[in-house]
PDB file of C-alpha atoms in Angstrom:
ATOM      1  CA  MET A 817      -0.142  -0.334   0.069  1.00 36.00           C
ATOM      2  CA  LYS A 818       1.491   3.688  -1.075  1.00 32.00           C
ATOM      3  CA  ARG A 819       1.996   5.941   1.684  1.00 31.00           C
ATOM      4  CA  ILE A 820       3.089   9.890   1.980  1.00 31.00           C
ATOM      5  CA  SER A 821       6.475  10.118   2.745  1.00 31.00           C
ATOM      6  CA  ARG A 822       6.067  12.655   5.505  1.00 32.00           C
ATOM      7  CA  ALA A 823       9.830  13.956   4.762  1.00 31.00           C
ATOM      8  CA  LEU A 824       9.348  13.993   1.133  1.00 30.00           C
ATOM      9  CA  ALA A 825       5.371  15.928   1.794  1.00 36.00           C
ATOM     10  CA  GLY A 826       7.311  18.502   3.910  1.00 39.00           C
ATOM     11  CA  LEU A 827      10.040  19.474   1.522  1.00 32.00           C
ATOM     12  CA  ALA A 828       7.126  19.464  -1.237  1.00 38.00           C
ATOM     13  CA  ALA A 829       5.369  21.346   0.913  1.00 39.00           C
ATOM     14  CA  LEU A 830       7.710  24.471   1.926  1.00 38.00           C
ATOM     15  CA  GLY A 831       8.909  24.037  -1.832  1.00 42.00           C
ATOM     16  CA  LEU A 832       5.496  24.622  -3.280  1.00 40.00           C
ATOM     17  CA  LEU A 833       4.731  27.681  -0.902  1.00 44.00           C
ATOM     18  CA  ALA A 834       8.253  29.433  -1.133  1.00 38.00           C
ATOM     19  CA  GLY A 835       7.045  31.184  -3.828  1.00 41.00           C
ATOM     20  CA  CYS A 836       4.330  33.102  -1.146  1.00 44.00           C
ATOM     21  CA  GLY A 837       5.717  36.529   0.452  1.00 44.00           C
ATOM     22  CA  PRO A 838       5.690  36.571   4.399  1.00 48.00           C
ATOM     23  CA  SER A 839       2.774  35.718   5.800  1.00 55.00           C
ATOM     24  CA  ALA A 840       0.620  37.339   8.605  1.00 46.00           C
ATOM     25  CA  ALA A 841       1.096  34.650  10.794  1.00 46.00           C
ATOM     26  CA  GLN A 842       4.724  35.239  11.014  1.00 47.00           C
ATOM     27  CA  GLY A 843       3.962  38.350  12.563  1.00 47.00           C
ATOM     28  CA  ASP A 844       6.191  40.456  10.629  1.00 47.00           C
ATOM     29  CA  GLY A 845       3.049  42.906   9.716  1.00 56.00           C
ATOM     30  CA  SER A 846       2.777  42.162   6.426  1.00 72.00           C
ATOM     31  CA  ASP A 847      -0.477  43.106   4.620  1.00 89.00           C
ATOM     32  CA  GLU A 848      -0.711  39.261   2.894  1.00 95.00           C
ATOM     33  CA  LEU A 849      -2.532  36.504   4.097  1.00 97.00           C
ATOM     34  CA  VAL A 850      -2.571  32.818   2.285  1.00 97.00           C
ATOM     35  CA  PHE A 851      -5.796  31.160   2.181  1.00 97.00           C
ATOM     36  CA  ALA A 852      -4.186  27.475   0.798  1.00 94.00           C
ATOM     37  CA  ALA A 853      -6.777  24.601   0.118  1.00 90.00           C
ATOM     38  CA  ILE A 854      -6.083  20.814  -0.539  1.00 75.00           C
ATOM     39  CA  PRO A 855      -6.458  18.851  -3.760  1.00 59.00           C
ATOM     40  CA  SER A 856      -9.867  19.430  -5.602  1.00 57.00           C
ATOM     41  CA  GLU A 857     -11.904  17.485  -7.924  1.00 52.00           C
ATOM     42  CA  GLU A 858     -12.071  20.305  -9.985  1.00 46.00           C
ATOM     43  CA  SER A 859      -8.567  21.362  -9.373  1.00 46.00           C
ATOM     44  CA  ALA A 860      -8.333  23.311 -13.002  1.00 55.00           C
ATOM     45  CA  SER A 861     -10.697  26.372 -11.661  1.00 78.00           C
ATOM     46  CA  LEU A 862      -9.669  25.794  -7.026  1.00 81.00           C
ATOM     47  CA  GLU A 863      -8.917  29.473  -7.317  1.00 84.00           C
ATOM     48  CA  GLN A 864     -11.594  30.422  -8.642  1.00 84.00           C
ATOM     49  CA  ASP A 865     -14.585  28.453  -6.769  1.00 86.00           C
ATOM     50  CA  TYR A 866     -13.062  30.055  -3.845  1.00 90.00           C
ATOM     51  CA  GLN A 867     -12.217  33.361  -4.998  1.00 93.00           C
ATOM     52  CA  PRO A 868     -15.866  35.278  -3.778  1.00 94.00           C
ATOM     53  CA  VAL A 869     -14.700  33.940   0.162  1.00 96.00           C
ATOM     54  CA  LEU A 870     -10.980  35.485  -0.424  1.00 96.00           C
ATOM     55  CA  ASP A 871     -12.440  39.196  -2.300  1.00 97.00           C
ATOM     56  CA  MET A 872     -14.551  38.705   1.276  1.00 97.00           C
ATOM     57  CA  LEU A 873     -11.561  38.238   3.390  1.00 98.00           C
ATOM     58  CA  ALA A 874      -9.742  40.845   1.881  1.00 97.00           C
ATOM     59  CA  GLU A 875     -12.774  43.452   2.236  1.00 97.00           C
ATOM     60  CA  ALA A 876     -13.644  42.530   5.897  1.00 97.00           C
ATOM     61  CA  THR A 877      -9.469  42.543   6.977  1.00 97.00           C
ATOM     62  CA  GLY A 878      -8.177  45.199   4.436  1.00 96.00           C
ATOM     63  CA  LYS A 879      -5.942  42.346   3.738  1.00 97.00           C
ATOM     64  CA  GLU A 880      -4.297  41.038   0.681  1.00 97.00           C
ATOM     65  CA  VAL A 881      -5.786  37.772   0.503  1.00 97.00           C
ATOM     66  CA  THR A 882      -4.162  35.081  -2.106  1.00 95.00           C
ATOM     67  CA  PHE A 883      -4.155  31.868  -3.020  1.00 94.00           C
ATOM     68  CA  GLN A 884      -2.541  28.787  -3.322  1.00 91.00           C
ATOM     69  CA  LYS A 885      -3.313  25.849  -4.205  1.00 86.00           C
ATOM     70  CA  ALA A 886      -1.329  22.727  -2.207  1.00 85.00           C
ATOM     71  CA  THR A 887      -0.133  19.350  -3.629  1.00 79.00           C
ATOM     72  CA  ASP A 888      -1.550  17.141  -1.500  1.00 81.00           C
ATOM     73  CA  TYR A 889      -2.702  17.200   2.393  1.00 79.00           C
ATOM     74  CA  ALA A 890       0.476  16.546   3.555  1.00 87.00           C
ATOM     75  CA  ALA A 891       1.271  20.058   2.233  1.00 91.00           C
ATOM     76  CA  ILE A 892      -1.606  22.146   3.959  1.00 92.00           C
ATOM     77  CA  ILE A 893       0.435  20.419   7.117  1.00 93.00           C
ATOM     78  CA  GLU A 894       3.832  21.409   6.086  1.00 94.00           C
ATOM     79  CA  GLY A 895       2.620  24.754   4.903  1.00 94.00           C
ATOM     80  CA  GLN A 896       0.856  26.338   8.504  1.00 95.00           C
ATOM     81  CA  ARG A 897       3.258  24.454  10.420  1.00 94.00           C
ATOM     82  CA  ALA A 898       6.142  26.448   8.307  1.00 94.00           C
ATOM     83  CA  GLY A 899       4.459  29.803   8.731  1.00 94.00           C
ATOM     84  CA  LYS A 900       3.704  30.450   4.583  1.00 95.00           C
ATOM     85  CA  ILE A 901      -0.294  29.383   5.401  1.00 97.00           C
ATOM     86  CA  ASP A 902      -2.391  32.013   7.373  1.00 98.00           C
ATOM     87  CA  ILE A 903      -5.926  29.914   6.301  1.00 98.00           C
ATOM     88  CA  ALA A 904      -5.956  26.405   5.865  1.00 97.00           C
ATOM     89  CA  LYS A 905      -9.145  24.899   4.486  1.00 94.00           C
ATOM     90  CA  TYR A 906      -8.466  21.132   5.463  1.00 92.00           C
ATOM     91  CA  GLY A 907     -10.541  17.567   5.287  1.00 87.00           C
ATOM     92  CA  PRO A 908     -11.254  17.063   8.643  1.00 87.00           C
ATOM     93  CA  PHE A 909      -8.754  14.272   9.275  1.00 85.00           C
ATOM     94  CA  SER A 910      -6.233  16.016   7.948  1.00 89.00           C
ATOM     95  CA  TYR A 911      -7.098  19.167  10.161  1.00 94.00           C
ATOM     96  CA  VAL A 912      -7.257  16.683  13.064  1.00 93.00           C
ATOM     97  CA  LEU A 913      -3.331  15.152  11.988  1.00 91.00           C
ATOM     98  CA  ALA A 914      -2.161  18.850  11.731  1.00 94.00           C
ATOM     99  CA  LYS A 915      -3.114  19.739  15.097  1.00 95.00           C
ATOM    100  CA  LYS A 916      -1.691  16.245  16.781  1.00 91.00           C
ATOM    101  CA  GLN A 917       1.343  16.841  15.016  1.00 91.00           C
ATOM    102  CA  GLY A 918       1.363  19.985  16.576  1.00 93.00           C
ATOM    103  CA  VAL A 919       0.162  22.679  14.068  1.00 96.00           C
ATOM    104  CA  ALA A 920      -0.697  25.935  15.837  1.00 97.00           C
ATOM    105  CA  ALA A 921      -4.011  26.428  13.779  1.00 98.00           C
ATOM    106  CA  THR A 922      -7.839  26.134  14.987  1.00 98.00           C
ATOM    107  CA  ALA A 923     -11.327  25.321  12.812  1.00 98.00           C
ATOM    108  CA  VAL A 924     -13.475  27.874  12.838  1.00 98.00           C
ATOM    109  CA  ALA A 925     -15.903  27.179  10.001  1.00 97.00           C
ATOM    110  CA  GLY A 926     -16.673  24.232   8.360  1.00 95.00           C
ATOM    111  CA  GLN A 927     -17.957  23.050   4.519  1.00 91.00           C
ATOM    112  CA  VAL A 928     -21.904  22.965   4.229  1.00 91.00           C
ATOM    113  CA  GLU A 929     -23.446  22.006   0.882  1.00 85.00           C
ATOM    114  CA  GLU A 930     -27.121  23.632   1.398  1.00 87.00           C
ATOM    115  CA  LYS A 931     -28.488  26.574   3.291  1.00 90.00           C
ATOM    116  CA  GLY A 932     -29.151  25.450   6.661  1.00 89.00           C
ATOM    117  CA  GLY A 933     -27.466  22.167   6.352  1.00 85.00           C
ATOM    118  CA  GLN A 934     -25.315  20.892   8.812  1.00 84.00           C
ATOM    119  CA  PRO A 935     -21.434  20.894   8.047  1.00 90.00           C
ATOM    120  CA  GLY A 936     -21.468  16.967   7.635  1.00 88.00           C
ATOM    121  CA  TYR A 937     -21.674  13.970   4.936  1.00 88.00           C
ATOM    122  CA  THR A 938     -21.069  10.667   4.446  1.00 94.00           C
ATOM    123  CA  SER A 939     -18.597   8.182   3.081  1.00 96.00           C
ATOM    124  CA  TYR A 940     -20.313   5.724  -0.062  1.00 98.00           C
ATOM    125  CA  ALA A 941     -18.677   2.383  -0.552  1.00 98.00           C
ATOM    126  CA  ILE A 942     -19.416   1.782  -4.155  1.00 98.00           C
ATOM    127  CA  THR A 943     -19.284  -0.817  -6.817  1.00 98.00           C
ATOM    128  CA  ARG A 944     -20.828  -1.824 -10.186  1.00 98.00           C
ATOM    129  CA  PRO A 945     -23.970  -3.864 -10.224  1.00 97.00           C
ATOM    130  CA  ASP A 946     -22.453  -6.838 -11.957  1.00 96.00           C
ATOM    131  CA  THR A 947     -19.795  -7.582  -9.650  1.00 97.00           C
ATOM    132  CA  GLY A 948     -21.804  -9.203  -7.372  1.00 97.00           C
ATOM    133  CA  ILE A 949     -20.414  -7.086  -3.922  1.00 98.00           C
ATOM    134  CA  ARG A 950     -23.076  -6.393  -1.815  1.00 98.00           C
ATOM    135  CA  SER A 951     -21.602  -5.554   1.534  1.00 98.00           C
ATOM    136  CA  LEU A 952     -18.142  -4.642   2.636  1.00 98.00           C
ATOM    137  CA  ALA A 953     -17.674  -7.940   3.651  1.00 98.00           C
ATOM    138  CA  ASP A 954     -17.638  -9.353  -0.198  1.00 98.00           C
ATOM    139  CA  PHE A 955     -14.732  -6.516  -0.628  1.00 98.00           C
ATOM    140  CA  ARG A 956     -12.057  -9.513   0.730  1.00 98.00           C
ATOM    141  CA  GLY A 957      -9.506 -10.238  -2.446  1.00 98.00           C
ATOM    142  CA  ARG A 958     -11.031  -7.761  -4.017  1.00 98.00           C
ATOM    143  CA  LYS A 959      -8.882  -4.751  -5.914  1.00 98.00           C
ATOM    144  CA  VAL A 960     -10.665  -1.369  -4.004  1.00 98.00           C
ATOM    145  CA  CYS A 961      -9.617   2.565  -4.617  1.00 98.00           C
ATOM    146  CA  PHE A 962      -9.338   4.487  -1.650  1.00 98.00           C
ATOM    147  CA  VAL A 963      -8.477   8.541  -2.142  1.00 95.00           C
ATOM    148  CA  ASP A 964      -5.585   9.129   0.158  1.00 89.00           C
ATOM    149  CA  PRO A 965      -4.307   7.531   3.198  1.00 87.00           C
ATOM    150  CA  THR A 966      -5.307  10.878   4.893  1.00 77.00           C
ATOM    151  CA  SER A 967      -8.640  11.329   3.817  1.00 86.00           C
ATOM    152  CA  THR A 968     -11.342  11.090   6.032  1.00 84.00           C
ATOM    153  CA  SER A 969     -13.854   9.692   3.871  1.00 91.00           C
ATOM    154  CA  GLY A 970     -11.986   8.262   1.723  1.00 94.00           C
ATOM    155  CA  TYR A 971      -9.728   6.337   3.748  1.00 94.00           C
ATOM    156  CA  LEU A 972     -10.025   6.755   7.575  1.00 90.00           C
ATOM    157  CA  TYR A 973     -13.962   6.036   7.640  1.00 93.00           C
ATOM    158  CA  PRO A 974     -13.919   3.142   5.559  1.00 96.00           C
ATOM    159  CA  LYS A 975     -11.016   1.396   7.037  1.00 94.00           C
ATOM    160  CA  ALA A 976     -12.914   1.305  10.373  1.00 93.00           C
ATOM    161  CA  GLY A 977     -16.266   0.358   8.643  1.00 95.00           C
ATOM    162  CA  LEU A 978     -14.346  -2.739   6.467  1.00 96.00           C
ATOM    163  CA  LEU A 979     -12.366  -3.912  10.082  1.00 93.00           C
ATOM    164  CA  GLN A 980     -16.170  -3.664  11.858  1.00 92.00           C
ATOM    165  CA  ALA A 981     -17.294  -6.225   8.987  1.00 96.00           C
ATOM    166  CA  GLY A 982     -14.311  -8.356   9.349  1.00 96.00           C
ATOM    167  CA  ILE A 983     -12.215  -7.418   6.307  1.00 97.00           C
ATOM    168  CA  ASN A 984      -8.285  -6.082   7.000  1.00 95.00           C
ATOM    169  CA  PRO A 985      -8.161  -3.197   5.054  1.00 93.00           C
ATOM    170  CA  ASP A 986      -4.352  -4.078   5.113  1.00 91.00           C
ATOM    171  CA  THR A 987      -4.310  -7.897   3.891  1.00 96.00           C
ATOM    172  CA  ASP A 988      -7.404  -9.046   3.114  1.00 98.00           C
ATOM    173  CA  ILE A 989      -7.934  -7.018  -0.364  1.00 98.00           C
ATOM    174  CA  GLN A 990      -6.189  -4.829  -2.917  1.00 98.00           C
ATOM    175  CA  PRO A 991      -5.833  -1.125  -2.238  1.00 97.00           C
ATOM    176  CA  VAL A 992      -5.283   1.700  -4.385  1.00 97.00           C
ATOM    177  CA  PHE A 993      -5.064   5.335  -3.702  1.00 96.00           C
ATOM    178  CA  ALA A 994      -7.123   6.879  -6.337  1.00 96.00           C
ATOM    179  CA  GLY A 995      -5.779  10.401  -5.330  1.00 92.00           C
ATOM    180  CA  GLY A 996      -9.273  12.196  -5.091  1.00 92.00           C
ATOM    181  CA  HIS A 997     -12.443  10.981  -4.732  1.00 94.00           C
ATOM    182  CA  ASP A 998     -14.220  11.850  -8.822  1.00 94.00           C
ATOM    183  CA  ALA A 999     -10.698   9.568  -9.734  1.00 96.00           C
ATOM    184  CA  SER A1000     -11.761   6.894  -7.546  1.00 97.00           C
ATOM    185  CA  ALA A1001     -15.224   6.753  -8.463  1.00 97.00           C
ATOM    186  CA  ILE A1002     -14.955   6.932 -11.724  1.00 97.00           C
ATOM    187  CA  ALA A1003     -11.687   4.079 -11.158  1.00 98.00           C
ATOM    188  CA  VAL A1004     -14.729   2.155 -10.162  1.00 98.00           C
ATOM    189  CA  ALA A1005     -16.820   2.331 -13.037  1.00 98.00           C
ATOM    190  CA  LYS A1006     -14.102   2.075 -15.454  1.00 97.00           C
ATOM    191  CA  GLY A1007     -13.591  -1.487 -14.002  1.00 97.00           C
ATOM    192  CA  ASP A1008      -9.678  -0.160 -13.331  1.00 98.00           C
ATOM    193  CA  CYS A1009     -11.405  -1.135  -9.281  1.00 98.00           C
ATOM    194  CA  ASP A1010     -13.989  -3.176  -8.369  1.00 98.00           C
ATOM    195  CA  ALA A1011     -15.053  -1.270  -5.309  1.00 98.00           C
ATOM    196  CA  GLY A1012     -14.010   2.350  -3.976  1.00 98.00           C
ATOM    197  CA  PHE A1013     -14.915   4.801  -1.488  1.00 98.00           C
ATOM    198  CA  ALA A1014     -16.198   8.172  -2.274  1.00 97.00           C
ATOM    199  CA  TYR A1015     -18.037  11.124  -0.058  1.00 93.00           C
ATOM    200  CA  ASP A1016     -21.913  10.750  -0.832  1.00 93.00           C
ATOM    201  CA  SER A1017     -22.279  14.142  -3.242  1.00 89.00           C
ATOM    202  CA  MET A1018     -19.293  13.181  -5.329  1.00 93.00           C
ATOM    203  CA  VAL A1019     -21.169  10.206  -6.422  1.00 95.00           C
ATOM    204  CA  ASP A1020     -24.918  11.654  -5.842  1.00 93.00           C
ATOM    205  CA  ARG A1021     -24.625  14.559  -7.564  1.00 89.00           C
ATOM    206  CA  GLN A1022     -21.560  15.961  -8.897  1.00 88.00           C
ATOM    207  CA  LEU A1023     -20.503  13.696 -11.213  1.00 94.00           C
ATOM    208  CA  VAL A1024     -24.103  12.755 -12.709  1.00 95.00           C
ATOM    209  CA  GLU A1025     -24.455  16.281 -13.308  1.00 90.00           C
ATOM    210  CA  LYS A1026     -21.035  16.710 -15.385  1.00 91.00           C
ATOM    211  CA  GLY A1027     -22.120  13.465 -17.384  1.00 95.00           C
ATOM    212  CA  GLN A1028     -19.061  11.250 -16.080  1.00 95.00           C
ATOM    213  CA  LEU A1029     -21.489   9.055 -14.519  1.00 96.00           C
ATOM    214  CA  ARG A1030     -24.516   8.094 -15.609  1.00 95.00           C
ATOM    215  CA  PRO A1031     -27.536   7.484 -13.133  1.00 93.00           C
ATOM    216  CA  GLY A1032     -27.870   4.013 -11.601  1.00 93.00           C
ATOM    217  CA  GLN A1033     -24.078   3.219 -13.244  1.00 97.00           C
ATOM    218  CA  LEU A1034     -22.420   2.215  -9.549  1.00 98.00           C
ATOM    219  CA  SER A1035     -24.182   0.653  -6.519  1.00 97.00           C
ATOM    220  CA  THR A1036     -24.039   2.278  -3.044  1.00 98.00           C
ATOM    221  CA  VAL A1037     -23.593  -0.802  -0.433  1.00 98.00           C
ATOM    222  CA  TRP A1038     -22.680   0.636   2.379  1.00 98.00           C
ATOM    223  CA  LYS A1039     -22.849   4.278   4.147  1.00 97.00           C
ATOM    224  CA  SER A1040     -20.655   5.641   6.807  1.00 95.00           C
ATOM    225  CA  ALA A1041     -21.814   7.527  10.124  1.00 90.00           C
ATOM    226  CA  VAL A1042     -21.998  11.494   9.515  1.00 88.00           C
ATOM    227  CA  ILE A1043     -18.498  13.221   9.223  1.00 91.00           C
ATOM    228  CA  PRO A1044     -17.645  16.343  10.733  1.00 91.00           C
ATOM    229  CA  GLY A1045     -17.295  18.887   7.590  1.00 88.00           C
ATOM    230  CA  ASP A1046     -14.190  19.885   6.427  1.00 90.00           C
ATOM    231  CA  PRO A1047     -12.792  22.851   8.381  1.00 95.00           C
ATOM    232  CA  VAL A1048     -11.403  26.452   7.600  1.00 97.00           C
ATOM    233  CA  ALA A1049      -8.268  26.739  10.396  1.00 98.00           C
ATOM    234  CA  ILE A1050      -6.903  29.994  11.340  1.00 98.00           C
ATOM    235  CA  SER A1051      -3.133  29.531  12.267  1.00 98.00           C
ATOM    236  CA  ASP A1052      -2.854  30.784  16.198  1.00 97.00           C
ATOM    237  CA  ASP A1053      -0.674  33.255  16.004  1.00 94.00           C
ATOM    238  CA  LEU A1054      -1.822  35.645  13.693  1.00 97.00           C
ATOM    239  CA  ASP A1055      -3.060  38.881  15.618  1.00 96.00           C
ATOM    240  CA  PRO A1056      -6.193  38.457  18.025  1.00 97.00           C
ATOM    241  CA  ALA A1057      -8.209  41.157  16.486  1.00 97.00           C
ATOM    242  CA  LEU A1058      -7.340  39.830  13.005  1.00 98.00           C
ATOM    243  CA  LYS A1059      -8.274  36.815  14.099  1.00 97.00           C
ATOM    244  CA  GLU A1060     -11.528  37.602  15.337  1.00 97.00           C
ATOM    245  CA  GLN A1061     -12.486  39.622  12.105  1.00 98.00           C
ATOM    246  CA  LEU A1062     -11.177  36.284   9.668  1.00 98.00           C
ATOM    247  CA  THR A1063     -13.869  34.046  11.946  1.00 98.00           C
ATOM    248  CA  ALA A1064     -16.447  36.353  12.079  1.00 98.00           C
ATOM    249  CA  ALA A1065     -15.959  36.652   7.975  1.00 98.00           C
ATOM    250  CA  LEU A1066     -16.428  33.056   7.999  1.00 98.00           C
ATOM    251  CA  ARG A1067     -19.168  32.378   9.811  1.00 97.00           C
ATOM    252  CA  ASN A1068     -21.081  34.670   8.904  1.00 96.00           C
ATOM    253  CA  GLN A1069     -20.325  36.082   5.274  1.00 97.00           C
ATOM    254  CA  ALA A1070     -18.921  33.119   3.843  1.00 96.00           C
ATOM    255  CA  ASN A1071     -21.900  32.299   2.180  1.00 95.00           C
ATOM    256  CA  SER A1072     -23.831  32.056  -0.881  1.00 94.00           C
ATOM    257  CA  ASP A1073     -26.416  34.337  -0.284  1.00 94.00           C
ATOM    258  CA  SER A1074     -24.392  37.336   1.860  1.00 96.00           C
ATOM    259  CA  LEU A1075     -21.815  36.688  -0.800  1.00 96.00           C
ATOM    260  CA  ARG A1076     -24.294  37.315  -3.231  1.00 95.00           C
ATOM    261  CA  GLU A1077     -25.832  40.055  -1.154  1.00 95.00           C
ATOM    262  CA  ASN A1078     -22.616  41.962  -1.098  1.00 96.00           C
ATOM    263  CA  GLY A1079     -21.483  42.007  -4.461  1.00 95.00           C
ATOM    264  CA  PHE A1080     -18.919  38.941  -4.552  1.00 95.00           C
ATOM    265  CA  CYS A1081     -20.865  36.998  -6.879  1.00 90.00           C
ATOM    266  CA  THR A1082     -23.491  36.374  -9.007  1.00 86.00           C
ATOM    267  CA  GLY A1083     -26.235  34.269  -9.688  1.00 81.00           C
ATOM    268  CA  GLU A1084     -26.268  30.405  -7.697  1.00 79.00           C
ATOM    269  CA  CYS A1085     -23.202  31.482  -6.197  1.00 86.00           C
ATOM    270  CA  ARG A1086     -21.651  28.176  -4.943  1.00 82.00           C
ATOM    271  CA  ILE A1087     -18.787  28.108  -3.332  1.00 85.00           C
ATOM    272  CA  GLY A1088     -15.691  26.325  -2.721  1.00 78.00           C
ATOM    273  CA  ASP A1089     -14.705  22.912  -4.864  1.00 72.00           C
ATOM    274  CA  ILE A1090     -17.650  21.109  -3.322  1.00 70.00           C
ATOM    275  CA  ASP A1091     -19.853  24.037  -5.106  1.00 73.00           C
ATOM    276  CA  GLY A1092     -22.173  24.027  -2.019  1.00 84.00           C
ATOM    277  CA  TYR A1093     -23.678  27.320  -0.314  1.00 91.00           C
ATOM    278  CA  GLY A1094     -20.513  28.287   2.157  1.00 92.00           C
ATOM    279  CA  PHE A1095     -19.546  27.770   5.660  1.00 94.00           C
ATOM    280  CA  ALA A1096     -21.185  27.758   8.560  1.00 94.00           C
ATOM    281  CA  PRO A1097     -19.853  27.625  12.779  1.00 96.00           C
ATOM    282  CA  VAL A1098     -17.621  25.232  14.204  1.00 96.00           C
ATOM    283  CA  ASP A1099     -15.183  24.886  17.061  1.00 96.00           C
ATOM    284  CA  ASP A1100     -12.127  22.608  17.415  1.00 96.00           C
ATOM    285  CA  ALA A1101     -14.425  19.584  19.607  1.00 96.00           C
ATOM    286  CA  PHE A1102     -16.803  19.383  16.342  1.00 94.00           C
ATOM    287  CA  TYR A1103     -13.946  17.193  15.158  1.00 95.00           C
ATOM    288  CA  ASP A1104     -13.620  14.788  18.258  1.00 94.00           C
ATOM    289  CA  GLY A1105     -15.470  12.024  16.044  1.00 89.00           C
ATOM    290  CA  ILE A1106     -12.709  11.636  14.102  1.00 91.00           C
ATOM    291  CA  ARG A1107     -10.301  11.234  16.993  1.00 92.00           C
ATOM    292  CA  GLU A1108     -12.619   8.858  18.474  1.00 88.00           C
ATOM    293  CA  VAL A1109     -12.651   6.897  14.664  1.00 89.00           C
ATOM    294  CA  CYS A1110      -8.714   6.946  15.267  1.00 89.00           C
ATOM    295  CA  ALA A1111      -8.397   4.957  18.102  1.00 87.00           C
ATOM    296  CA  THR A1112     -11.165   2.357  16.745  1.00 82.00           C
ATOM    297  CA  THR A1113      -8.588   2.374  13.849  1.00 87.00           C
ATOM    298  CA  ARG A1114      -5.365   2.837  15.431  1.00 87.00           C
ATOM    299  CA  ASP A1115      -4.338   3.319  11.814  1.00 83.00           C
ATOM    300  CA  GLU A1116      -0.570   5.043  11.458  1.00 82.00           C
ATOM    301  CA  GLN A1117      -1.658   7.876   9.982  1.00 75.00           C
ATOM    302  CA  CYS A1118      -3.782   8.680  13.221  1.00 80.00           C
ATOM    303  CA  GLN A1119      -0.472   8.445  15.084  1.00 73.00           C
TER     304      GLN A1119
END
């Protein structure tokens, strides 16, 4: 099973972000804030997806807010640890991992898909209808697509589900890391994997709307417990007044209604890599469920 090399990931993160100027998190009075996001299924338009939020944060703080697309989850962790990132959009597991590894940042807002929705989602186990797979127990001996070793819905929760079904994900299946939720689902649809995992709306809505999946092309044979939504974490060593401005802006203004009303976007105004409504308030304790799953799986990535 492929694993991320922490040393290489650290170098990649620092190299990736080296082109950015000094960040406000370094306490040098810089007028620049760096907002970074994890890889997206729409990576070609990732900055565009977040641009209304970036513009809103710039107006709220009086700072220039620049966007940085990271290469992977580990790059975000190392980049924020190194003071190259001030505001980071994590996956739930990568946020918990960052905190465990001593990154000084705190979640203040979680991603939501619809107005009034909770910042949470589920992981799906998917297969083609003709494989004969009807449950996680049927994954034994099969080639199974995961997303990334530090993906919450694409690895950690699926691993817990497999263990509970009596399947050892290291020895009872042939694991493959596809690199993205879309890539995992498409690999299953194409027959490159017998089964796989991806988050709910990627399977139910996004790939179907894009014409990359046909309705009914994939069967869902398992759904996880609700997973806390992707958090935005602010570096703890920012100026306290600036942190308060950012927190308030992300919790109250980083949503389609507010952004549209204030001229930061027009039309439907879908935000972020999940093409969602925006963000809602969360705190660090909201991610304790991830920590509990880590305790259950004892996955080496949790250590």
